[in-house]
Structures are given as C-alpha cells and as structure tokens.
C-alpha cells in the first residue's frame, strides 16, 4: 500500500474511532486486522460491551479497509452477535469479498479469546468527497 494512503488511513481511523482504544495490527489492500482494548467506558449495565460499540468499531474498521477505493459509506449491513464482548482485548478482521467500481462487500469478524463474538457483511459505497480530501 502506498505510504501516503497508509498515513491517510491512520488519520481517518483516529478521527472516527477516537472514543475507542483501537490499534491496527495489519493492513493490506485486501484485509485489515485490529485490536480493540475494551474498557469500562463501553460496557452496558450487564458489564458486557454495548452492542452499538461492537458494531461501531467493526464499521470503522471496514471504512478504513475501504479507503483504497473510497468505499467509505456504509450502505447496508447484516450484523450478528454470537457471544458477549468482555473487558480486555478483542480483535476485528475485515476482508473484501467483492470489489466493484461504486461499492464493495466486506466480511468482518469480532473475536475474543479465540471465539467468534460478532460477524457482519458490510456493503460499503463510494464517497466522491474522499478523493478531494486525499488530494489536499
């Protein structure tokens, strides 16, 4: 991946995820892998990560993956929860399943302690304004 694009991914990633402790561990043209340190700020009254936080983190990871072709807007999602996300580190991996000119389909999984916690198929759409941002 080009150096300027990697830097841009880091900038966008930080802006959209400033409320979460996320670290990108691997990022290629086809996949992204990140660690999410789940802390008390995202827990619901049952002391598990709020479902909206789990979804938000996963959506942000897909947007970071889609930056290469400006597929940053979430057009549609099928998202499923299998296990609770607890305090500690969780991991998110997203991969392209289909890349088109105006949309991409990405599969994303959230795991913790080697167990699948959530999974989604994200249909991410083209955002023309991103080209202008990249040129600046």
mmCIF file of C-alpha atoms in Angstrom, residues 55 58-60 62-63 71-80 98 102-108 119-126:
data_model
loop_
_atom_site.group_PDB
_atom_site.id
_atom_site.type_symbol
_atom_site.label_atom_id
_atom_site.label_comp_id
_atom_site.label_asym_id
_atom_site.label_seq_id
_atom_site.Cartn_x
_atom_site.Cartn_y
_atom_site.Cartn_z
ATOM 1 C CA UNK A 55 -20.963 -2.533 15.699
ATOM 2 C CA UNK A 58 -16.446 -3.004 13.215
ATOM 3 C CA UNK A 59 -17.961 -0.417 10.874
ATOM 4 C CA UNK A 60 -14.955 1.885 11.382
ATOM 5 C CA UNK A 62 -14.481 -1.614 7.297
ATOM 6 C CA UNK A 63 -14.289 2.087 6.392
ATOM 7 C CA UNK A 71 -15.713 2.936 -0.360
ATOM 8 C CA UNK A 72 -16.297 4.612 2.996
ATOM 9 C CA UNK A 73 -20.071 4.963 3.324
ATOM 10 C CA UNK A 74 -21.983 2.145 4.957
ATOM 11 C CA UNK A 75 -24.805 1.336 2.556
ATOM 12 C CA UNK A 76 -26.137 -1.832 4.132
ATOM 13 C CA UNK A 77 -25.148 -4.346 6.790
ATOM 14 C CA UNK A 78 -26.128 -7.748 8.079
ATOM 15 C CA UNK A 79 -24.605 -7.939 11.549
ATOM 16 C CA UNK A 80 -24.941 -10.814 14.006
ATOM 17 C CA UNK A 98 -16.344 -8.287 -3.712
ATOM 18 C CA UNK A 102 -19.026 2.040 -6.691
ATOM 19 C CA UNK A 103 -19.487 -0.495 -3.898
ATOM 20 C CA UNK A 104 -17.577 -3.203 -2.072
ATOM 21 C CA UNK A 105 -18.755 -6.052 0.097
ATOM 22 C CA UNK A 106 -16.635 -6.778 3.150
ATOM 23 C CA UNK A 107 -16.856 -9.523 5.718
ATOM 24 C CA UNK A 108 -15.858 -8.596 9.252
ATOM 25 C CA UNK A 119 -19.836 -11.103 12.379
ATOM 26 C CA UNK A 120 -21.103 -8.869 9.630
ATOM 27 C CA UNK A 121 -21.311 -8.387 5.885
ATOM 28 C CA UNK A 122 -20.856 -4.696 5.079
ATOM 29 C CA UNK A 123 -21.867 -3.136 1.765
ATOM 30 C CA UNK A 124 -19.671 -0.040 1.577
ATOM 31 C CA UNK A 125 -20.354 2.647 -1.044
ATOM 32 C CA UNK A 126 -18.214 5.124 -2.931
#
